Amino acid sequence: MTNNRRMLVLRAVVEDYIRSQEPVGSSSITRGHDLGVSPATVRNDMAALEDEGYLVQPHTSAGRIPTEKGYRYFVDKLATVVPLSAAQRRGIDTFLSGSVSLEDTLQRAARLLSGITGQVAVVASPSLARSALRRLEIVPLAAGVLLVVVITDTGRVAQRSVSQPDAPDADCVARLSDAINGQCQGMSLEQAGARIAEIAASPSFADDGAQGLGATLAQVFTDMASQEQAGGLYMAGASKLAQRPAVDIADLAPLFDALEEQVVLMKLMTSLSEVSSQAGGVSVAIGSETHTPGLLHASVVTSGYGKSSGGEANAAKGSEPVAFVGSIGPTHMDYVTTMAAVRAVARYLTGFMNREEHGESA
């Protein structure tokens, strides 16, 4: 679409329909927008936009509403991600800075985003596969049973109890822990797993019976690293979405079913957060673009947060996010507000991850 005036007419229709959820006519466009042309000219432009698939006329005598193609053009070409005001940013900082842990921060982020948009907010916790080792602790629980505590640079804390009947003495366990923390800090969990096996097999531990424990720890790290979707999902706002005016209840049932399919949702939103092809690092999937039957009448706005780390093996992935934050709502959602809010929350969480990585208090 190359006609500049026609582009402005499309933007006016989308903005008015988002605000009113009523079909938009040419007269209301000329009254509400300074286009400098007559209603007849606008009417001709709207007819052309309908022929091109950007608008549709639900009833013969009614105005027009945007199609999925119209929303896509609006998001790609017309919508701009307007930064939040200083007061709004301070509000986000104040609300989220009171959290006491990573989990609390992510729960608060979901509630905050839902409150801003009036839609479903989804926040994923960082996957272990994209986290790097900050510290390992090994705690004896009982004879032959050890608790392995892995603390990552993203703030995740993962625990596994392991049975190790031939565990070495406490002094050897402490020395092995120190060696692992000294040599593996900053490595991805996959890298650390491989290195741990080498450390335990080194001459320094040859006579201490550490090889068995080293093999167990290496397997624990490998298992954790394979859990690409290990991070949990924090959701909020389903009731807000159901209470919104002009939301078709018939469209909500499949949407809520889709929200129950967390594996599908994780895959979709992780993929979107990695693309970040839209302005401001925010990705939008509209209707059929989600490839999810329950979201055919919904849009998903997503941004990644944090940054994967883990040495040379992950150098090519260094710009990938460790997790995502997103909003799900009807296709007639307020894209400008939603995109700005998602980006702002993602940026806060990225800052939080950076503080976690450097061991600073949030």
Tab-separated table of C-alpha atoms in Angstrom:
chain	number	residue	atom	x	y	z
A	1	MET	CA	0.000	0.000	0.000
A	2	THR	CA	1.706	3.180	-1.216
A	3	ASN	CA	-1.047	5.834	-1.018
A	4	ASN	CA	-0.077	8.012	1.961
A	5	ARG	CA	-3.586	9.372	2.527
A	6	ARG	CA	-5.047	5.894	2.387
A	7	MET	CA	-2.489	4.851	5.020
A	8	LEU	CA	-3.683	7.676	7.270
A	9	VAL	CA	-7.290	6.621	6.744
A	10	LEU	CA	-6.407	3.064	7.760
A	11	ARG	CA	-4.678	4.309	10.903
A	12	ALA	CA	-7.728	6.430	11.758
A	13	VAL	CA	-10.071	3.464	11.310
A	14	VAL	CA	-7.908	1.179	13.456
A	15	GLU	CA	-7.507	3.768	16.219
A	16	ASP	CA	-11.223	4.610	16.263
A	17	TYR	CA	-12.267	0.970	16.238
A	18	ILE	CA	-9.868	0.116	19.062
A	19	ARG	CA	-11.377	2.943	21.090
A	20	SER	CA	-15.068	2.266	20.353
A	21	GLN	CA	-15.316	-1.338	19.089
A	22	GLU	CA	-17.977	0.004	16.719
A	23	PRO	CA	-17.753	-0.024	12.895
A	24	VAL	CA	-16.178	3.216	11.705
A	25	GLY	CA	-17.782	5.386	9.030
A	26	SER	CA	-16.284	8.018	6.740
A	27	SER	CA	-18.114	10.887	8.449
A	28	SER	CA	-16.715	10.044	11.870
A	29	ILE	CA	-13.225	9.826	10.346
A	30	THR	CA	-13.438	13.322	8.871
A	31	ARG	CA	-14.867	14.721	12.117
A	32	GLY	CA	-12.300	13.115	14.376
A	33	HIS	CA	-9.155	13.362	12.243
A	34	ASP	CA	-7.660	16.292	10.389
A	35	LEU	CA	-7.204	14.652	6.999
A	36	GLY	CA	-8.143	17.703	4.945
A	37	VAL	CA	-10.473	15.797	2.592
A	38	SER	CA	-14.223	15.269	2.250
A	39	PRO	CA	-16.201	12.293	3.601
A	40	ALA	CA	-16.666	11.161	-0.013
A	41	THR	CA	-12.907	10.955	-0.524
A	42	VAL	CA	-12.483	9.062	2.731
A	43	ARG	CA	-15.309	6.752	1.684
A	44	ASN	CA	-13.497	5.997	-1.579
A	45	ASP	CA	-10.270	5.306	0.320
A	46	MET	CA	-12.088	2.985	2.708
A	47	ALA	CA	-13.617	1.120	-0.222
A	48	ALA	CA	-10.152	0.716	-1.732
A	49	LEU	CA	-8.782	-0.488	1.607
A	50	GLU	CA	-11.588	-3.033	1.738
A	51	ASP	CA	-10.741	-4.241	-1.767
A	52	GLU	CA	-7.126	-4.649	-0.659
A	53	GLY	CA	-8.136	-6.685	2.373
A	54	TYR	CA	-7.274	-4.170	5.106
A	55	LEU	CA	-10.865	-3.427	6.111
A	56	VAL	CA	-14.156	-5.297	6.075
A	57	GLN	CA	-17.759	-4.095	6.195
A	58	PRO	CA	-19.676	-6.313	8.648
A	59	HIS	CA	-23.076	-5.024	7.481
A	60	THR	CA	-24.133	-3.275	4.291
A	61	SER	CA	-25.169	-0.049	6.014
A	62	ALA	CA	-22.459	-0.107	8.653
A	63	GLY	CA	-18.987	1.368	8.702
A	64	ARG	CA	-15.883	-0.731	8.411
A	65	ILE	CA	-13.620	-2.554	10.830
A	66	PRO	CA	-9.978	-3.650	10.464
A	67	THR	CA	-9.076	-7.124	9.294
A	68	GLU	CA	-6.128	-9.122	10.561
A	69	LYS	CA	-4.175	-7.726	7.586
A	70	GLY	CA	-5.193	-4.204	8.599
A	71	TYR	CA	-3.988	-4.692	12.158
A	72	ARG	CA	-0.718	-6.133	10.878
A	73	TYR	CA	-0.087	-3.097	8.671
A	74	PHE	CA	-0.999	-0.808	11.567
A	75	VAL	CA	1.477	-2.524	13.894
A	76	ASP	CA	4.290	-2.732	11.333
A	77	LYS	CA	3.991	0.665	9.658
A	78	LEU	CA	1.850	2.983	11.697
A	79	ALA	CA	2.065	2.206	15.406
A	80	THR	CA	5.014	3.596	17.315
A	81	VAL	CA	6.139	2.331	20.694
A	82	VAL	CA	5.810	5.505	22.736
A	83	PRO	CA	8.054	5.491	25.819
A	84	LEU	CA	6.230	5.588	29.113
A	85	SER	CA	6.345	8.834	31.010
A	86	ALA	CA	8.796	9.357	33.860
A	87	ALA	CA	5.909	9.043	36.315
A	88	GLN	CA	4.795	5.757	34.778
A	89	ARG	CA	8.343	4.374	34.879
A	90	ARG	CA	8.667	5.401	38.520
A	91	GLY	CA	5.373	3.646	39.203
A	92	ILE	CA	6.728	0.431	37.683
A	93	ASP	CA	9.976	0.722	39.645
A	94	THR	CA	8.113	1.363	42.891
A	95	PHE	CA	5.710	-1.541	42.405
A	96	LEU	CA	8.362	-4.066	41.414
A	97	SER	CA	11.233	-2.956	43.631
A	98	GLY	CA	9.364	-4.073	46.735
A	99	SER	CA	9.730	-7.737	45.778
A	100	VAL	CA	11.730	-10.112	47.934
A	101	SER	CA	12.779	-12.752	45.389
A	102	LEU	CA	12.894	-13.548	41.689
A	103	GLU	CA	9.575	-15.393	41.913
A	104	ASP	CA	7.940	-12.490	43.714
A	105	THR	CA	9.296	-10.064	41.107
A	106	LEU	CA	7.855	-12.120	38.234
A	107	GLN	CA	4.474	-12.486	39.954
A	108	ARG	CA	4.363	-8.740	40.567
A	109	ALA	CA	5.367	-8.074	36.954
A	110	ALA	CA	2.458	-10.174	35.691
A	111	ARG	CA	-0.022	-8.361	37.969
A	112	LEU	CA	1.374	-4.969	36.981
A	113	LEU	CA	1.241	-5.641	33.234
A	114	SER	CA	-2.290	-6.978	33.527
A	115	GLY	CA	-3.315	-3.883	35.446
A	116	ILE	CA	-1.909	-1.568	32.776
A	117	THR	CA	-3.424	-3.368	29.778
A	118	GLY	CA	-6.584	-4.947	31.201
A	119	GLN	CA	-5.521	-8.162	29.460
A	120	VAL	CA	-3.877	-11.461	30.291
A	121	ALA	CA	-0.229	-11.021	31.253
A	122	VAL	CA	2.247	-13.882	30.996
A	123	VAL	CA	5.751	-13.787	32.447
A	124	ALA	CA	8.164	-16.709	32.206
A	125	SER	CA	10.925	-17.328	34.674
A	126	PRO	CA	14.396	-17.822	33.145
A	127	SER	CA	15.052	-21.281	31.752
A	128	LEU	CA	17.977	-23.112	33.302
A	129	ALA	CA	19.277	-23.887	29.813
A	130	ARG	CA	19.999	-20.192	29.323
A	131	SER	CA	21.387	-19.556	32.760
A	132	ALA	CA	24.989	-19.591	33.893
A	133	LEU	CA	26.379	-20.973	37.136
A	134	ARG	CA	26.945	-18.460	39.892
A	135	ARG	CA	27.511	-20.906	42.741
A	136	LEU	CA	27.180	-24.567	43.668
A	137	GLU	CA	26.504	-25.750	47.194
A	138	ILE	CA	26.494	-29.389	48.337
A	139	VAL	CA	24.725	-30.069	51.636
A	140	PRO	CA	24.766	-33.495	53.372
A	141	LEU	CA	21.220	-34.530	54.328
A	142	ALA	CA	21.747	-38.051	55.651
A	143	ALA	CA	24.096	-40.966	55.204
A	144	GLY	CA	24.656	-41.292	51.470
A	145	VAL	CA	22.213	-38.483	50.566
A	146	LEU	CA	23.311	-35.023	49.405
A	147	LEU	CA	21.384	-31.884	48.489
A	148	VAL	CA	22.787	-30.182	45.384
A	149	VAL	CA	21.925	-26.469	45.229
A	150	VAL	CA	22.624	-24.637	41.966
A	151	ILE	CA	22.396	-20.832	42.031
A	152	THR	CA	22.370	-19.149	38.612
A	153	ASP	CA	23.206	-15.713	37.324
A	154	THR	CA	19.520	-15.099	36.581
A	155	GLY	CA	18.468	-15.609	40.183
A	156	ARG	CA	17.089	-19.102	39.679
A	157	VAL	CA	17.829	-21.545	42.486
A	158	ALA	CA	17.495	-25.215	41.552
A	159	GLN	CA	17.799	-28.062	44.055
A	160	ARG	CA	18.238	-31.796	43.587
A	161	SER	CA	18.688	-34.457	46.243
A	162	VAL	CA	20.972	-37.254	45.092
A	163	SER	CA	21.743	-40.663	46.512
A	164	GLN	CA	25.480	-41.175	46.763
A	165	PRO	CA	26.262	-44.239	48.944
A	166	ASP	CA	29.986	-43.939	48.170
A	167	ALA	CA	30.164	-40.210	48.799
A	168	PRO	CA	33.627	-38.977	49.817
A	169	ASP	CA	34.217	-37.384	53.208
A	170	ALA	CA	33.121	-33.836	54.031
A	171	ASP	CA	36.570	-32.378	53.414
A	172	CYS	CA	36.683	-33.813	49.898
A	173	VAL	CA	33.140	-32.611	49.158
A	174	ALA	CA	34.114	-29.096	50.278
A	175	ARG	CA	37.272	-29.104	48.140
A	176	LEU	CA	35.325	-30.375	45.137
A	177	SER	CA	32.717	-27.636	45.611
A	178	ASP	CA	35.431	-24.985	45.813
A	179	ALA	CA	37.109	-26.299	42.664
A	180	ILE	CA	33.818	-26.315	40.746
A	181	ASN	CA	32.920	-22.782	41.867
A	182	GLY	CA	36.394	-21.573	40.990
A	183	GLN	CA	36.513	-23.101	37.522
A	184	CYS	CA	32.874	-23.190	36.398
A	185	GLN	CA	31.444	-19.877	37.524
A	186	GLY	CA	29.941	-18.084	34.523
A	187	MET	CA	29.678	-21.248	32.442
A	188	SER	CA	26.370	-22.482	31.072
A	189	LEU	CA	25.063	-25.467	33.011
A	190	GLU	CA	25.847	-27.719	30.054
A	191	GLN	CA	29.438	-26.505	29.967
A	192	ALA	CA	29.732	-26.799	33.740
A	193	GLY	CA	28.494	-30.401	33.635
A	194	ALA	CA	31.270	-31.396	31.236
A	195	ARG	CA	33.896	-29.522	33.234
A	196	ILE	CA	32.795	-31.040	36.562
A	197	ALA	CA	33.481	-34.554	35.276
A	198	GLU	CA	36.988	-33.448	34.278
A	199	ILE	CA	37.629	-31.827	37.666
A	200	ALA	CA	36.555	-34.914	39.609
A	201	ALA	CA	38.754	-37.117	37.417
A	202	SER	CA	41.820	-34.901	37.852
A	203	PRO	CA	44.852	-36.005	39.892
A	204	SER	CA	43.810	-33.613	42.677
A	205	PHE	CA	40.894	-35.914	43.526
A	206	ALA	CA	42.210	-39.252	42.280
A	207	ASP	CA	42.653	-40.727	45.739
A	208	ASP	CA	39.597	-39.174	47.383
A	209	GLY	CA	36.775	-41.143	45.754
A	210	ALA	CA	35.401	-38.003	44.153
A	211	GLN	CA	34.922	-39.461	40.676
A	212	GLY	CA	31.568	-41.027	41.529
A	213	LEU	CA	30.231	-37.798	43.006
A	214	GLY	CA	31.663	-35.854	40.069
A	215	ALA	CA	29.797	-38.080	37.606
A	216	THR	CA	26.581	-37.602	39.600
A	217	LEU	CA	26.990	-33.810	39.667
A	218	ALA	CA	27.784	-33.744	35.955
A	219	GLN	CA	24.534	-35.620	35.266
A	220	VAL	CA	22.568	-33.246	37.505
A	221	PHE	CA	23.883	-30.246	35.565
A	222	THR	CA	23.247	-31.930	32.220
A	223	ASP	CA	19.669	-32.740	33.232
A	224	MET	CA	19.071	-29.155	34.343
A	225	ALA	CA	20.526	-27.797	31.110
A	226	SER	CA	18.184	-29.963	29.053
A	227	GLN	CA	15.144	-28.359	30.679
A	228	GLU	CA	14.777	-25.590	28.093
A	229	GLN	CA	11.259	-24.847	29.312
A	230	ALA	CA	12.049	-25.395	32.971
A	231	GLY	CA	10.998	-21.893	33.906
A	232	GLY	CA	7.497	-21.564	35.251
A	233	LEU	CA	4.777	-19.304	33.892
A	234	TYR	CA	3.257	-16.522	35.937
A	235	MET	CA	-0.159	-15.382	34.685
A	236	ALA	CA	-2.562	-12.660	35.709
A	237	GLY	CA	-5.562	-10.855	34.297
A	238	ALA	CA	-7.907	-13.518	32.952
A	239	SER	CA	-10.771	-12.054	34.986
A	240	LYS	CA	-9.927	-8.536	33.763
A	241	LEU	CA	-10.151	-9.689	30.159
A	242	ALA	CA	-13.504	-11.389	30.760
A	243	GLN	CA	-14.893	-8.160	32.238
A	244	ARG	CA	-13.829	-5.934	29.364
A	245	PRO	CA	-16.669	-4.387	27.352
A	246	ALA	CA	-17.197	-5.474	23.747
A	247	VAL	CA	-15.266	-8.709	24.211
A	248	ASP	CA	-17.096	-11.569	22.517
A	249	ILE	CA	-17.622	-14.281	25.132
A	250	ALA	CA	-17.597	-16.868	22.335
A	251	ASP	CA	-13.998	-15.894	21.603
A	252	LEU	CA	-12.912	-16.166	25.244
A	253	ALA	CA	-13.581	-19.876	25.734
A	254	PRO	CA	-10.993	-21.042	23.175
A	255	LEU	CA	-8.597	-18.352	24.409
A	256	PHE	CA	-8.827	-19.609	27.986
A	257	ASP	CA	-8.341	-23.161	26.700
A	258	ALA	CA	-5.194	-21.971	24.921
A	259	LEU	CA	-3.919	-20.440	28.166
A	260	GLU	CA	-4.196	-23.883	29.761
A	261	GLU	CA	-1.848	-25.310	27.105
A	262	GLN	CA	1.247	-23.907	28.749
A	263	VAL	CA	3.747	-25.868	26.649
A	264	VAL	CA	2.205	-24.476	23.443
A	265	LEU	CA	2.102	-20.996	24.925
A	266	MET	CA	5.730	-21.215	26.030
A	267	LYS	CA	6.829	-22.281	22.557
A	268	LEU	CA	4.885	-19.496	20.848
A	269	MET	CA	5.980	-16.688	23.150
A	270	THR	CA	9.590	-17.872	23.359
A	271	SER	CA	9.759	-17.857	19.562
A	272	LEU	CA	8.229	-14.376	19.392
A	273	SER	CA	10.566	-12.994	22.037
A	274	GLU	CA	13.573	-14.219	20.046
A	275	VAL	CA	12.412	-12.587	16.822
A	276	SER	CA	11.847	-9.083	18.189
A	277	SER	CA	11.446	-7.823	14.645
A	278	GLN	CA	9.067	-5.019	15.520
A	279	ALA	CA	9.988	-1.584	16.854
A	280	GLY	CA	11.528	-1.436	20.290
A	281	GLY	CA	12.245	-5.146	20.491
A	282	VAL	CA	8.554	-6.025	20.819
A	283	SER	CA	7.019	-8.769	18.672
A	284	VAL	CA	3.335	-9.040	17.803
A	285	ALA	CA	1.411	-12.052	16.486
A	286	ILE	CA	-2.142	-11.395	15.326
A	287	GLY	CA	-4.847	-14.041	14.995
A	288	SER	CA	-3.796	-16.789	12.598
A	289	GLU	CA	-0.147	-15.709	12.910
A	290	THR	CA	-0.086	-17.371	16.328
A	291	HIS	CA	-0.721	-20.768	14.681
A	292	THR	CA	-2.785	-21.570	17.757
A	293	PRO	CA	-6.495	-22.352	17.221
A	294	GLY	CA	-7.535	-20.841	20.551
A	295	LEU	CA	-5.872	-17.536	19.662
A	296	LEU	CA	-7.472	-16.976	16.247
A	297	HIS	CA	-9.346	-13.964	17.643
A	298	ALA	CA	-6.511	-12.777	19.862
A	299	SER	CA	-3.199	-10.987	19.569
A	300	VAL	CA	-0.003	-11.706	21.472
A	301	VAL	CA	2.519	-8.974	22.272
A	302	THR	CA	5.840	-10.262	23.570
A	303	SER	CA	9.320	-9.095	24.457
A	304	GLY	CA	12.305	-11.010	25.759
A	305	TYR	CA	14.099	-9.931	28.894
A	306	GLY	CA	17.523	-10.609	30.280
A	307	LYS	CA	20.327	-11.963	28.159
A	308	SER	CA	21.610	-15.507	27.854
A	309	SER	CA	25.168	-16.125	28.925
A	310	GLY	CA	27.509	-19.012	29.371
A	311	GLY	CA	30.883	-18.631	27.719
A	312	GLU	CA	32.085	-19.477	24.241
A	313	ALA	CA	29.526	-22.171	23.531
A	314	ASN	CA	26.759	-19.642	23.892
A	315	ALA	CA	28.585	-16.678	22.352
A	316	ALA	CA	26.441	-16.842	19.245
A	317	LYS	CA	23.356	-16.777	21.434
A	318	GLY	CA	24.567	-13.912	23.565
A	319	SER	CA	21.781	-11.605	22.477
A	320	GLU	CA	18.964	-14.061	23.072
A	321	PRO	CA	16.678	-13.365	26.028
A	322	VAL	CA	16.601	-15.696	28.994
A	323	ALA	CA	12.797	-15.534	29.146
A	324	PHE	CA	9.824	-13.460	28.001
A	325	VAL	CA	7.069	-11.172	29.169
A	326	GLY	CA	3.903	-10.746	27.161
A	327	SER	CA	0.266	-9.692	26.951
A	328	ILE	CA	-2.619	-11.556	25.326
A	329	GLY	CA	-5.855	-9.833	24.379
A	330	PRO	CA	-8.401	-9.389	21.589
A	331	THR	CA	-7.238	-8.378	18.114
A	332	HIS	CA	-8.758	-4.950	18.750
A	333	MET	CA	-6.449	-4.392	21.720
A	334	ASP	CA	-4.759	-1.038	22.231
A	335	TYR	CA	-1.499	-2.018	20.532
A	336	VAL	CA	0.336	1.231	21.303
A	337	THR	CA	-0.280	0.994	25.055
A	338	THR	CA	0.271	-2.756	25.201
A	339	MET	CA	3.541	-2.635	23.273
A	340	ALA	CA	4.844	0.208	25.446
A	341	ALA	CA	3.888	-1.574	28.678
A	342	VAL	CA	5.395	-4.908	27.605
A	343	ARG	CA	8.628	-3.208	26.598
A	344	ALA	CA	8.826	-1.229	29.845
A	345	VAL	CA	8.295	-4.291	32.052
A	346	ALA	CA	10.802	-6.289	29.970
A	347	ARG	CA	13.389	-3.563	30.431
A	348	TYR	CA	12.822	-3.512	34.181
A	349	LEU	CA	13.247	-7.304	34.353
A	350	THR	CA	16.415	-7.089	32.259
A	351	GLY	CA	17.798	-4.601	34.759
A	352	PHE	CA	16.770	-6.930	37.577
A	353	MET	CA	18.606	-9.824	35.877
A	354	ASN	CA	21.730	-7.687	35.536
A	355	ARG	CA	21.624	-6.882	39.234
A	356	GLU	CA	21.165	-10.564	40.023
A	357	GLU	CA	24.125	-11.478	37.815
A	358	HIS	CA	26.350	-9.088	39.716
A	359	GLY	CA	24.986	-10.142	43.079
A	360	GLU	CA	23.406	-6.789	43.816
A	361	SER	CA	20.240	-6.266	45.792
A	362	ALA	CA	17.132	-5.639	43.708
